[in-house]
Amino acid sequence: MRHGGSRRKRSSSFVRYLVLLCAVGAAICFLMLNVLMRMEASSDQYGNGERFEEPPAQTTGMEGRRSSCAMVEQMGDPFKDGVRKESLRVRTIIQNHFYLNGASRVRQLPPEQFCKHGFVMGKSSEAGFGNEMYKILTAGALSIMLNRSLIIGQTRGKFPFGDYISYSDISFTLKEIKHLWRLNGCVKKFNRRLIMRIDDFEKPAQTNVLCSNWKEWEHPIIWFQGTTDAVAAQFFLKNIHPTMRAAASNLFGWPEVLESRPNVFGELMRVLISPSKNVEEAVFSVLKSGADPDISLHMRMLMNRSVRGLQAAVQCIRKAMLNLTGLSKPRLVLVSDTPNFVKSIVPILDEFAEVIHFDYEHFRGNISGTDDEFHKLDFRVKDWGPSPRWVAFVDFFLASRAKHAVISGAHRRVGTTYAQLIAALAAANNLDNLGNKSTGSDFLFLSSFQSNLLREGLKNQIGWGHIWNRFAGPLSCPSQPNQCAVTPLLPPAWWDGLWQSPIPRDVKRMENYGVHLTSFGTVDEDSLRSFCNAKKNVLRTIPFIL
Ligand SMILES: *[C@@H]1O[C@H](CO)[C@@H](O)[C@H](O)[C@H]1NC(C)=O
Ligand SMILES: *[C@@H]1O[C@H](CO)[C@@H](O)[C@H](O)[C@H]1NC(C)=O
Ligand SMILES: *[C@@H]1O[C@H](CO)[C@@H](O)[C@H](O)[C@H]1NC(C)=O
Ligand SMILES: *[C@@H]1O[C@H](CO)[C@@H](O)[C@H](O)[C@H]1NC(C)=O
Ligand SMILES: *[C@@H]1O[C@H](CO)[C@@H](O)[C@H](O)[C@H]1NC(C)=O
């Protein structure tokens, strides 16, 4: 897999080039493309040949003519075999990392070694759960790439979402680092002040994510700020320094071989977080003494109750059930930001599934006591729904117990950060370490699209951190019917896959980072290198007073 990457990349960008030619119009191109794809399929060394078995075809609109665009199910097809092997590989990397750099070993280091040790800060506030969780997970990923220990920042002595989430003891708090820095005499004996270097991803002109070799940074603490989704950590995949690229690829795989990229964020969550006792009690109150759910359905409806979303979701549930033979009715967890939508669809789903749902109004547990702080927050009802905030945590941990599939449906954007993290954690929970016997089928993450979301292809999936954004450019066909697409567990950050292409808004956004994308989203490496050479080095640090 490793060494094959560049060959694959070259040929697939050639295919993409042909696709472009075809888009320009010559029908003969379709023939050439077909021939080429057959050749690719037969010469493919990785057993990924099925990607090319069917030449790209579009049946809507153009009377079955070969086409220069793909449907969303076709885009998702390469992900159907799962990423079991790659995820187990990353699980081992994570285990080894936290064995070496976990708090329990590092706090025992002799002063000389401790004072030389490096840390990465993971800091988040209590805004939207998906975005804030990604900040912590990005820090975890960066700590692995840089071989540093992880700090999880606290605010007034409390961890982010600390009432609802428990953190494992593999990370440090800043308070402990300050204490150990004093105790070990790092300043006096080793002349090493406790300084944090800050790099703000949300300021494209300032961030060093693409241009600097972070492994050479000597500051005791590094904080990569503003990393609200799966994208930021994966920017290192295109860093101009080979060592940074290698570190990123070791974790995230190769951006051009989308179907082999491990479930990094799910594996990180698995070792970093668990539900607090309160939240876990609420989860168990829904499951009662019954088994874990088979399927989780997350519908982000933004207060809309349109039936189209439901129709598409039902199609996805049926697809997920195909391989659940022997079950008369699957157990299905329903999670939504729109309570009225839940009320209206439960009776419909009840006919073929055993629907379970967390109804906070009838929950008599102890969480509501800690609810006050959230009510003080000026939260966006439109975005998060009218339920109390803590319900999102119960829903999250409940839905991530799905054994078989997570389905993401939406009124507008499918595969938001919240849905991504549910699927990632559920997949990690289902990845057993014991032997290689598969328990039936692999875990599935499915995206349910109603046709009105696909009228202009995926063009409206504009959220930078949403899974289908990287497929939203001109290679997605217009006027597609309802579909249920297999979805990658690791949201792609680049556009190197066969059917990936950027929307104009993202091309502009990437220009700010010094990245010139070709019309199919490949990075112009030369122009990035000259951008980096010309860029002035921004160094922002803050010292800590011990
Ligand atoms: C990573 O850090 C550990 C301990 O912190 C050290 O033993 C190991 O040599 C480091 N590895 C690399 C590749 O720098
Ligand atoms: C719900 O969405 C549909 C389809 O986009 C739209 O036609 C309808 O007006 C929306 N209804 C509400 C109440 O927002
Ligand atoms: C169901 O299982 C078959 C073979 O066991 C497999 O080919 C197919 O892709 C699976 N479908 C889903 C939706 O998992
Ligand atoms: C709520 O928590 C308090 C202490 O944390 C405990 O004494 C009480 O029994 C709990 N109530 C319920 C209903 O679980
Ligand atoms: C795992 O696969 C290997 C070969 O691929 C086989 O030799 C081994 O017995 C398998 N182990 C289990 C537990 O199935």
PDB file of N, CA and C in Angstrom, residues 103-187:
ATOM      1  N   ALA A 103       0.751  10.256  30.551  1.00  0.00           N
ATOM      2  CA  ALA A 103       1.118  10.967  31.771  1.00  0.00           C
ATOM      3  C   ALA A 103       1.794  10.056  32.795  1.00  0.00           C
ATOM      4  N   SER A 104       1.343   8.810  32.907  1.00  0.00           N
ATOM      5  CA  SER A 104       1.858   7.982  33.989  1.00  0.00           C
ATOM      6  C   SER A 104       3.363   7.712  33.834  1.00  0.00           C
ATOM      7  N   ARG A 105       3.847   7.613  32.606  1.00  0.00           N
ATOM      8  CA  ARG A 105       5.280   7.400  32.435  1.00  0.00           C
ATOM      9  C   ARG A 105       6.047   8.720  32.490  1.00  0.00           C
ATOM     10  N   VAL A 106       5.496   9.743  31.818  1.00  0.00           N
ATOM     11  CA  VAL A 106       6.253  10.990  31.668  1.00  0.00           C
ATOM     12  C   VAL A 106       6.409  11.733  32.999  1.00  0.00           C
ATOM     13  N   ARG A 107       5.391  11.627  33.868  1.00  0.00           N
ATOM     14  CA  ARG A 107       5.539  12.349  35.137  1.00  0.00           C
ATOM     15  C   ARG A 107       6.587  11.716  36.042  1.00  0.00           C
ATOM     16  N   GLN A 108       6.997  10.484  35.709  1.00  0.00           N
ATOM     17  CA  GLN A 108       8.051   9.816  36.494  1.00  0.00           C
ATOM     18  C   GLN A 108       9.460  10.084  35.948  1.00  0.00           C
ATOM     19  N   LEU A 109       9.548  10.761  34.824  1.00  0.00           N
ATOM     20  CA  LEU A 109      10.867  10.931  34.211  1.00  0.00           C
ATOM     21  C   LEU A 109      11.799  11.711  35.137  1.00  0.00           C
ATOM     22  N   PRO A 110      13.088  11.384  35.120  1.00  0.00           N
ATOM     23  CA  PRO A 110      14.043  12.187  35.894  1.00  0.00           C
ATOM     24  C   PRO A 110      14.045  13.625  35.365  1.00  0.00           C
ATOM     25  N   PRO A 111      14.341  14.612  36.239  1.00  0.00           N
ATOM     26  CA  PRO A 111      14.230  16.034  35.883  1.00  0.00           C
ATOM     27  C   PRO A 111      14.860  16.380  34.538  1.00  0.00           C
ATOM     28  N   GLU A 112      16.049  15.889  34.290  1.00  0.00           N
ATOM     29  CA  GLU A 112      16.717  16.283  33.052  1.00  0.00           C
ATOM     30  C   GLU A 112      15.896  15.897  31.821  1.00  0.00           C
ATOM     31  N   GLN A 113      15.320  14.692  31.865  1.00  0.00           N
ATOM     32  CA  GLN A 113      14.502  14.258  30.725  1.00  0.00           C
ATOM     33  C   GLN A 113      13.151  14.945  30.704  1.00  0.00           C
ATOM     34  N   PHE A 114      12.568  15.097  31.887  1.00  0.00           N
ATOM     35  CA  PHE A 114      11.251  15.728  31.924  1.00  0.00           C
ATOM     36  C   PHE A 114      11.320  17.141  31.351  1.00  0.00           C
ATOM     37  N   CYS A 115      12.327  17.899  31.746  1.00  0.00           N
ATOM     38  CA  CYS A 115      12.409  19.299  31.319  1.00  0.00           C
ATOM     39  C   CYS A 115      12.655  19.429  29.816  1.00  0.00           C
ATOM     40  N   LYS A 116      13.169  18.383  29.187  1.00  0.00           N
ATOM     41  CA  LYS A 116      13.380  18.403  27.735  1.00  0.00           C
ATOM     42  C   LYS A 116      12.140  17.946  26.975  1.00  0.00           C
ATOM     43  N   HIS A 117      11.208  17.343  27.699  1.00  0.00           N
ATOM     44  CA  HIS A 117      10.055  16.723  27.052  1.00  0.00           C
ATOM     45  C   HIS A 117       9.136  17.791  26.435  1.00  0.00           C
ATOM     46  N   GLY A 118       8.428  17.403  25.384  1.00  0.00           N
ATOM     47  CA  GLY A 118       7.519  18.334  24.713  1.00  0.00           C
ATOM     48  C   GLY A 118       6.062  17.951  24.901  1.00  0.00           C
ATOM     49  N   PHE A 119       5.184  18.961  24.758  1.00  0.00           N
ATOM     50  CA  PHE A 119       3.749  18.759  24.982  1.00  0.00           C
ATOM     51  C   PHE A 119       2.945  19.447  23.884  1.00  0.00           C
ATOM     52  N   VAL A 120       1.747  18.932  23.658  1.00  0.00           N
ATOM     53  CA  VAL A 120       0.802  19.590  22.752  1.00  0.00           C
ATOM     54  C   VAL A 120      -0.448  19.924  23.553  1.00  0.00           C
ATOM     55  N   MET A 121      -0.922  21.139  23.392  1.00  0.00           N
ATOM     56  CA  MET A 121      -2.102  21.588  24.133  1.00  0.00           C
ATOM     57  C   MET A 121      -3.379  21.305  23.352  1.00  0.00           C
ATOM     58  N   GLY A 122      -4.355  20.693  24.028  1.00  0.00           N
ATOM     59  CA  GLY A 122      -5.689  20.541  23.448  1.00  0.00           C
ATOM     60  C   GLY A 122      -6.637  21.384  24.265  1.00  0.00           C
ATOM     61  N   LYS A 123      -7.231  22.368  23.625  1.00  0.00           N
ATOM     62  CA  LYS A 123      -8.006  23.328  24.399  1.00  0.00           C
ATOM     63  C   LYS A 123      -9.314  23.547  23.669  1.00  0.00           C
ATOM     64  N   SER A 124     -10.408  23.580  24.404  1.00  0.00           N
ATOM     65  CA  SER A 124     -11.655  23.901  23.719  1.00  0.00           C
ATOM     66  C   SER A 124     -12.605  24.571  24.685  1.00  0.00           C
ATOM     67  N   SER A 125     -13.556  25.269  24.119  1.00  0.00           N
ATOM     68  CA  SER A 125     -14.569  25.909  24.955  1.00  0.00           C
ATOM     69  C   SER A 125     -15.814  25.042  24.885  1.00  0.00           C
ATOM     70  N   GLU A 126     -16.910  25.515  25.426  1.00  0.00           N
ATOM     71  CA  GLU A 126     -18.090  24.663  25.408  1.00  0.00           C
ATOM     72  C   GLU A 126     -19.108  25.164  24.392  1.00  0.00           C
ATOM     73  N   ALA A 127     -18.692  25.232  23.144  1.00  0.00           N
ATOM     74  CA  ALA A 127     -19.638  25.579  22.075  1.00  0.00           C
ATOM     75  C   ALA A 127     -20.160  24.279  21.474  1.00  0.00           C
ATOM     76  N   GLY A 128     -20.356  24.234  20.154  1.00  0.00           N
ATOM     77  CA  GLY A 128     -20.888  23.008  19.545  1.00  0.00           C
ATOM     78  C   GLY A 128     -19.997  21.806  19.819  1.00  0.00           C
ATOM     79  N   PHE A 129     -20.599  20.715  20.232  1.00  0.00           N
ATOM     80  CA  PHE A 129     -19.816  19.566  20.677  1.00  0.00           C
ATOM     81  C   PHE A 129     -18.870  19.035  19.600  1.00  0.00           C
ATOM     82  N   GLY A 130     -19.370  18.880  18.379  1.00  0.00           N
ATOM     83  CA  GLY A 130     -18.541  18.310  17.314  1.00  0.00           C
ATOM     84  C   GLY A 130     -17.279  19.131  17.085  1.00  0.00           C
ATOM     85  N   ASN A 131     -17.448  20.432  16.922  1.00  0.00           N
ATOM     86  CA  ASN A 131     -16.305  21.308  16.666  1.00  0.00           C
ATOM     87  C   ASN A 131     -15.328  21.318  17.831  1.00  0.00           C
ATOM     88  N   GLU A 132     -15.858  21.364  19.024  1.00  0.00           N
ATOM     89  CA  GLU A 132     -14.975  21.460  20.194  1.00  0.00           C
ATOM     90  C   GLU A 132     -14.239  20.146  20.433  1.00  0.00           C
ATOM     91  N   MET A 133     -14.925  19.038  20.179  1.00  0.00           N
ATOM     92  CA  MET A 133     -14.269  17.741  20.345  1.00  0.00           C
ATOM     93  C   MET A 133     -13.128  17.589  19.340  1.00  0.00           C
ATOM     94  N   TYR A 134     -13.350  18.086  18.122  1.00  0.00           N
ATOM     95  CA  TYR A 134     -12.290  17.999  17.119  1.00  0.00           C
ATOM     96  C   TYR A 134     -11.040  18.770  17.544  1.00  0.00           C
ATOM     97  N   LYS A 135     -11.214  19.845  18.329  1.00  0.00           N
ATOM     98  CA  LYS A 135     -10.026  20.573  18.795  1.00  0.00           C
ATOM     99  C   LYS A 135      -9.165  19.662  19.671  1.00  0.00           C
ATOM    100  N   ILE A 136      -9.815  18.930  20.555  1.00  0.00           N
ATOM    101  CA  ILE A 136      -9.080  18.010  21.440  1.00  0.00           C
ATOM    102  C   ILE A 136      -8.449  16.874  20.614  1.00  0.00           C
ATOM    103  N   LEU A 137      -9.232  16.333  19.697  1.00  0.00           N
ATOM    104  CA  LEU A 137      -8.751  15.192  18.915  1.00  0.00           C
ATOM    105  C   LEU A 137      -7.591  15.596  17.996  1.00  0.00           C
ATOM    106  N   THR A 138      -7.658  16.827  17.465  1.00  0.00           N
ATOM    107  CA  THR A 138      -6.560  17.316  16.630  1.00  0.00           C
ATOM    108  C   THR A 138      -5.282  17.409  17.460  1.00  0.00           C
ATOM    109  N   ALA A 139      -5.423  17.890  18.693  1.00  0.00           N
ATOM    110  CA  ALA A 139      -4.251  17.957  19.575  1.00  0.00           C
ATOM    111  C   ALA A 139      -3.709  16.552  19.822  1.00  0.00           C
ATOM    112  N   GLY A 140      -4.605  15.589  20.009  1.00  0.00           N
ATOM    113  CA  GLY A 140      -4.173  14.209  20.208  1.00  0.00           C
ATOM    114  C   GLY A 140      -3.401  13.706  18.994  1.00  0.00           C
ATOM    115  N   ALA A 141      -3.936  13.978  17.808  1.00  0.00           N
ATOM    116  CA  ALA A 141      -3.275  13.533  16.577  1.00  0.00           C
ATOM    117  C   ALA A 141      -1.915  14.217  16.430  1.00  0.00           C
ATOM    118  N   LEU A 142      -1.866  15.510  16.720  1.00  0.00           N
ATOM    119  CA  LEU A 142      -0.606  16.248  16.587  1.00  0.00           C
ATOM    120  C   LEU A 142       0.423  15.744  17.599  1.00  0.00           C
ATOM    121  N   SER A 143      -0.041  15.401  18.791  1.00  0.00           N
ATOM    122  CA  SER A 143       0.908  14.893  19.789  1.00  0.00           C
ATOM    123  C   SER A 143       1.567  13.613  19.270  1.00  0.00           C
ATOM    124  N   ILE A 144       0.806  12.824  18.525  1.00  0.00           N
ATOM    125  CA  ILE A 144       1.371  11.593  17.962  1.00  0.00           C
ATOM    126  C   ILE A 144       2.376  11.928  16.852  1.00  0.00           C
ATOM    127  N   MET A 145       1.977  12.836  15.962  1.00  0.00           N
ATOM    128  CA  MET A 145       2.876  13.196  14.853  1.00  0.00           C
ATOM    129  C   MET A 145       4.182  13.769  15.376  1.00  0.00           C
ATOM    130  N   LEU A 146       4.119  14.505  16.485  1.00  0.00           N
ATOM    131  CA  LEU A 146       5.312  15.199  16.980  1.00  0.00           C
ATOM    132  C   LEU A 146       5.986  14.449  18.128  1.00  0.00           C
ATOM    133  N   ASN A 147       5.434  13.301  18.496  1.00  0.00           N
ATOM    134  CA  ASN A 147       6.000  12.514  19.599  1.00  0.00           C
ATOM    135  C   ASN A 147       6.095  13.352  20.877  1.00  0.00           C
ATOM    136  N   ARG A 148       4.995  14.013  21.193  1.00  0.00           N
ATOM    137  CA  ARG A 148       4.921  14.811  22.413  1.00  0.00           C
ATOM    138  C   ARG A 148       3.776  14.298  23.273  1.00  0.00           C
ATOM    139  N   SER A 149       3.727  14.730  24.523  1.00  0.00           N
ATOM    140  CA  SER A 149       2.607  14.342  25.390  1.00  0.00           C
ATOM    141  C   SER A 149       1.445  15.297  25.193  1.00  0.00           C
ATOM    142  N   LEU A 150       0.271  14.851  25.596  1.00  0.00           N
ATOM    143  CA  LEU A 150      -0.945  15.637  25.399  1.00  0.00           C
ATOM    144  C   LEU A 150      -1.379  16.317  26.699  1.00  0.00           C
ATOM    145  N   ILE A 151      -1.713  17.609  26.573  1.00  0.00           N
ATOM    146  CA  ILE A 151      -2.321  18.332  27.697  1.00  0.00           C
ATOM    147  C   ILE A 151      -3.761  18.632  27.296  1.00  0.00           C
ATOM    148  N   ILE A 152      -4.706  18.402  28.188  1.00  0.00           N
ATOM    149  CA  ILE A 152      -6.065  18.872  27.906  1.00  0.00           C
ATOM    150  C   ILE A 152      -6.346  20.056  28.811  1.00  0.00           C
ATOM    151  N   GLY A 153      -6.621  21.191  28.180  1.00  0.00           N
ATOM    152  CA  GLY A 153      -6.784  22.446  28.913  1.00  0.00           C
ATOM    153  C   GLY A 153      -8.065  22.449  29.731  1.00  0.00           C
ATOM    154  N   GLN A 154      -7.985  23.072  30.885  1.00  0.00           N
ATOM    155  CA  GLN A 154      -9.168  23.223  31.735  1.00  0.00           C
ATOM    156  C   GLN A 154      -9.525  24.696  31.837  1.00  0.00           C
ATOM    157  N   THR A 155     -10.774  24.956  32.130  1.00  0.00           N
ATOM    158  CA  THR A 155     -11.205  26.318  32.410  1.00  0.00           C
ATOM    159  C   THR A 155     -11.741  26.344  33.833  1.00  0.00           C
ATOM    160  N   ARG A 156     -11.154  27.162  34.635  1.00  0.00           N
ATOM    161  CA  ARG A 156     -11.488  27.229  36.067  1.00  0.00           C
ATOM    162  C   ARG A 156     -11.590  25.821  36.672  1.00  0.00           C
ATOM    163  N   GLY A 157     -10.573  25.032  36.401  1.00  0.00           N
ATOM    164  CA  GLY A 157     -10.500  23.721  37.035  1.00  0.00           C
ATOM    165  C   GLY A 157     -11.395  22.654  36.426  1.00  0.00           C
ATOM    166  N   LYS A 158     -12.095  23.008  35.333  1.00  0.00           N
ATOM    167  CA  LYS A 158     -12.996  22.003  34.736  1.00  0.00           C
ATOM    168  C   LYS A 158     -12.595  21.657  33.302  1.00  0.00           C
ATOM    169  N   PHE A 159     -12.675  20.366  32.997  1.00  0.00           N
ATOM    170  CA  PHE A 159     -12.412  19.927  31.630  1.00  0.00           C
ATOM    171  C   PHE A 159     -13.548  20.374  30.710  1.00  0.00           C
ATOM    172  N   PRO A 160     -13.277  20.500  29.396  1.00  0.00           N
ATOM    173  CA  PRO A 160     -14.358  20.834  28.471  1.00  0.00           C
ATOM    174  C   PRO A 160     -15.500  19.809  28.555  1.00  0.00           C
ATOM    175  N   PHE A 161     -16.705  20.282  28.728  1.00  0.00           N
ATOM    176  CA  PHE A 161     -17.889  19.422  28.874  1.00  0.00           C
ATOM    177  C   PHE A 161     -17.705  18.429  30.033  1.00  0.00           C
ATOM    178  N   GLY A 162     -16.945  18.874  31.023  1.00  0.00           N
ATOM    179  CA  GLY A 162     -16.542  17.966  32.100  1.00  0.00           C
ATOM    180  C   GLY A 162     -17.692  17.326  32.874  1.00  0.00           C
ATOM    181  N   ASP A 163     -18.875  17.933  32.856  1.00  0.00           N
ATOM    182  CA  ASP A 163     -20.004  17.317  33.557  1.00  0.00           C
ATOM    183  C   ASP A 163     -20.534  16.104  32.807  1.00  0.00           C
ATOM    184  N   TYR A 164     -20.207  16.037  31.533  1.00  0.00           N
ATOM    185  CA  TYR A 164     -20.823  15.007  30.693  1.00  0.00           C
ATOM    186  C   TYR A 164     -19.823  14.011  30.113  1.00  0.00           C
ATOM    187  N   ILE A 165     -18.560  14.446  30.083  1.00  0.00           N
ATOM    188  CA  ILE A 165     -17.526  13.600  29.496  1.00  0.00           C
ATOM    189  C   ILE A 165     -16.421  13.372  30.518  1.00  0.00           C
ATOM    190  N   SER A 166     -15.991  12.128  30.656  1.00  0.00           N
ATOM    191  CA  SER A 166     -14.814  11.837  31.473  1.00  0.00           C
ATOM    192  C   SER A 166     -13.613  11.637  30.557  1.00  0.00           C
ATOM    193  N   TYR A 167     -12.461  12.100  30.995  1.00  0.00           N
ATOM    194  CA  TYR A 167     -11.236  11.956  30.200  1.00  0.00           C
ATOM    195  C   TYR A 167     -10.346  10.908  30.861  1.00  0.00           C
ATOM    196  N   SER A 168      -9.698  10.120  30.042  1.00  0.00           N
ATOM    197  CA  SER A 168      -8.828   9.086  30.598  1.00  0.00           C
ATOM    198  C   SER A 168      -7.575   9.754  31.157  1.00  0.00           C
ATOM    199  N   ASP A 169      -6.766   8.976  31.877  1.00  0.00           N
ATOM    200  CA  ASP A 169      -5.630   9.592  32.575  1.00  0.00           C
ATOM    201  C   ASP A 169      -4.348   9.591  31.753  1.00  0.00           C
ATOM    202  N   ILE A 170      -4.474   9.459  30.430  1.00  0.00           N
ATOM    203  CA  ILE A 170      -3.247   9.448  29.621  1.00  0.00           C
ATOM    204  C   ILE A 170      -2.767  10.855  29.293  1.00  0.00           C
ATOM    205  N   SER A 171      -3.608  11.860  29.552  1.00  0.00           N
ATOM    206  CA  SER A 171      -3.187  13.230  29.257  1.00  0.00           C
ATOM    207  C   SER A 171      -2.881  13.982  30.556  1.00  0.00           C
ATOM    208  N   PHE A 172      -2.217  15.136  30.394  1.00  0.00           N
ATOM    209  CA  PHE A 172      -1.897  16.001  31.533  1.00  0.00           C
ATOM    210  C   PHE A 172      -2.899  17.144  31.614  1.00  0.00           C
ATOM    211  N   THR A 173      -2.938  17.817  32.754  1.00  0.00           N
ATOM    212  CA  THR A 173      -3.544  19.148  32.816  1.00  0.00           C
ATOM    213  C   THR A 173      -2.387  20.142  32.853  1.00  0.00           C
ATOM    214  N   LEU A 174      -2.669  21.374  32.460  1.00  0.00           N
ATOM    215  CA  LEU A 174      -1.633  22.404  32.487  1.00  0.00           C
ATOM    216  C   LEU A 174      -1.165  22.640  33.924  1.00  0.00           C
ATOM    217  N   LYS A 175      -2.121  22.526  34.831  1.00  0.00           N
ATOM    218  CA  LYS A 175      -1.803  22.727  36.243  1.00  0.00           C
ATOM    219  C   LYS A 175      -0.711  21.746  36.693  1.00  0.00           C
ATOM    220  N   GLU A 176      -0.849  20.502  36.273  1.00  0.00           N
ATOM    221  CA  GLU A 176       0.156  19.519  36.672  1.00  0.00           C
ATOM    222  C   GLU A 176       1.506  19.804  36.013  1.00  0.00           C
ATOM    223  N   ILE A 177       1.468  20.232  34.747  1.00  0.00           N
ATOM    224  CA  ILE A 177       2.731  20.538  34.059  1.00  0.00           C
ATOM    225  C   ILE A 177       3.463  21.674  34.781  1.00  0.00           C
ATOM    226  N   LYS A 178       2.707  22.707  35.150  1.00  0.00           N
ATOM    227  CA  LYS A 178       3.330  23.825  35.879  1.00  0.00           C
ATOM    228  C   LYS A 178       3.955  23.324  37.183  1.00  0.00           C
ATOM    229  N   HIS A 179       3.197  22.486  37.865  1.00  0.00           N
ATOM    230  CA  HIS A 179       3.676  21.935  39.131  1.00  0.00           C
ATOM    231  C   HIS A 179       4.973  21.136  38.922  1.00  0.00           C
ATOM    232  N   LEU A 180       4.963  20.270  37.912  1.00  0.00           N
ATOM    233  CA  LEU A 180       6.144  19.440  37.662  1.00  0.00           C
ATOM    234  C   LEU A 180       7.331  20.285  37.180  1.00  0.00           C
ATOM    235  N   TRP A 181       7.009  21.352  36.454  1.00  0.00           N
ATOM    236  CA  TRP A 181       8.078  22.228  35.954  1.00  0.00           C
ATOM    237  C   TRP A 181       8.825  22.855  37.145  1.00  0.00           C
ATOM    238  N   ARG A 182       8.035  23.274  38.148  1.00  0.00           N
ATOM    239  CA  ARG A 182       8.650  23.829  39.375  1.00  0.00           C
ATOM    240  C   ARG A 182       9.408  22.749  40.130  1.00  0.00           C
ATOM    241  N   LEU A 183       8.718  21.631  40.336  1.00  0.00           N
ATOM    242  CA  LEU A 183       9.271  20.542  41.133  1.00  0.00           C
ATOM    243  C   LEU A 183      10.605  20.047  40.581  1.00  0.00           C
ATOM    244  N   ASN A 184      10.692  19.985  39.237  1.00  0.00           N
ATOM    245  CA  ASN A 184      11.904  19.473  38.614  1.00  0.00           C
ATOM    246  C   ASN A 184      12.958  20.551  38.374  1.00  0.00           C
ATOM    247  N   GLY A 185      12.623  21.769  38.739  1.00  0.00           N
ATOM    248  CA  GLY A 185      13.576  22.874  38.572  1.00  0.00           C
ATOM    249  C   GLY A 185      13.972  23.125  37.126  1.00  0.00           C
ATOM    250  N   CYS A 186      12.996  23.033  36.218  1.00  0.00           N
ATOM    251  CA  CYS A 186      13.321  23.156  34.786  1.00  0.00           C
ATOM    252  C   CYS A 186      13.920  24.528  34.456  1.00  0.00           C
ATOM    253  N   VAL A 187      13.449  25.573  35.128  1.00  0.00           N
ATOM    254  CA  VAL A 187      13.957  26.913  34.823  1.00  0.00           C
ATOM    255  C   VAL A 187      15.341  27.096  35.453  1.00  0.00           C
TER     256      VAL A 187
END
